[in-house]
Steps between C-alpha positions, in 0.01 A plus 500: 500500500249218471498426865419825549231554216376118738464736828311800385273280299414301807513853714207622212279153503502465876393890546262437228333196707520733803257780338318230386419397846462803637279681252236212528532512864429839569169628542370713177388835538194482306313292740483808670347663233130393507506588893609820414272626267184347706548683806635797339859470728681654183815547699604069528425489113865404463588366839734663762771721350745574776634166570611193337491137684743208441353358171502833258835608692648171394334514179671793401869342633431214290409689197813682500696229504332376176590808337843510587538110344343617240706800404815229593364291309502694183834672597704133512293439195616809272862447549655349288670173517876423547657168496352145504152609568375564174192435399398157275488674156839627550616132569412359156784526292483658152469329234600690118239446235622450132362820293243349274527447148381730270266341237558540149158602310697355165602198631171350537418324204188532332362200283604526116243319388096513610352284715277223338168596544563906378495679235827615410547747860801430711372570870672785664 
């Protein structure tokens, strides 16, 4: 189970790194923008809609990927956990505590006779 909780966790960075790239090297839509509204060509506001090139195709590819490591990801992460591979708390062995003792409120002892200094009260 851990080798495979190893592969989709490099399968999710190395998509990851791949939008990365792509995202900052495709060209933004918004530079369009200014263009647009100067010369009044409202139509290329947002670009060409019928078709997609390489980068946004491959974009998308390597988005989905990401998703479905991620969803993986938290699947192999919600089951739970048979045999050795438990997790470091559950390795600890347990330890009983002795119950504490319960104090006595007439076995302290108070001073019978005042403290030098006072007038006849015993401190409480």
């Amino acid at each position: 189970m851990t080798t495979l909780l190893a592969i989709v966790i490099v399968i999710q960075v190395v998509s990851a790194l791949i939008i990365i790239g792509l995202v900052l090297l495709q060209h933004g839509k918004g530079a369009d923008m200014g263009a647009a509204f100067g010369s009044g060509a409202s139509g290329s506001l947002f670009g060409a809609s019928g078709s997609s090139n390489f980068l946004s195709r491959f974009t998308g590819i390597a988005a989905s990927v990401f998703f479905v490591a991620t969803l993986a990801l938290s699947f192999i992460s919600s089951r739970p956990v048979t045999g050795g591979g438990a997790g470091v708390m559950d390795q600890i062995p347990a330890t009983p505590v002795a119950p504490a003792q319960p104090q006595n409120p007439t076995s302290q002892s108070q001073p019978s006779t005042p403290v030098q200094g006072q007038s006849g009260e015993i401190p409480k």
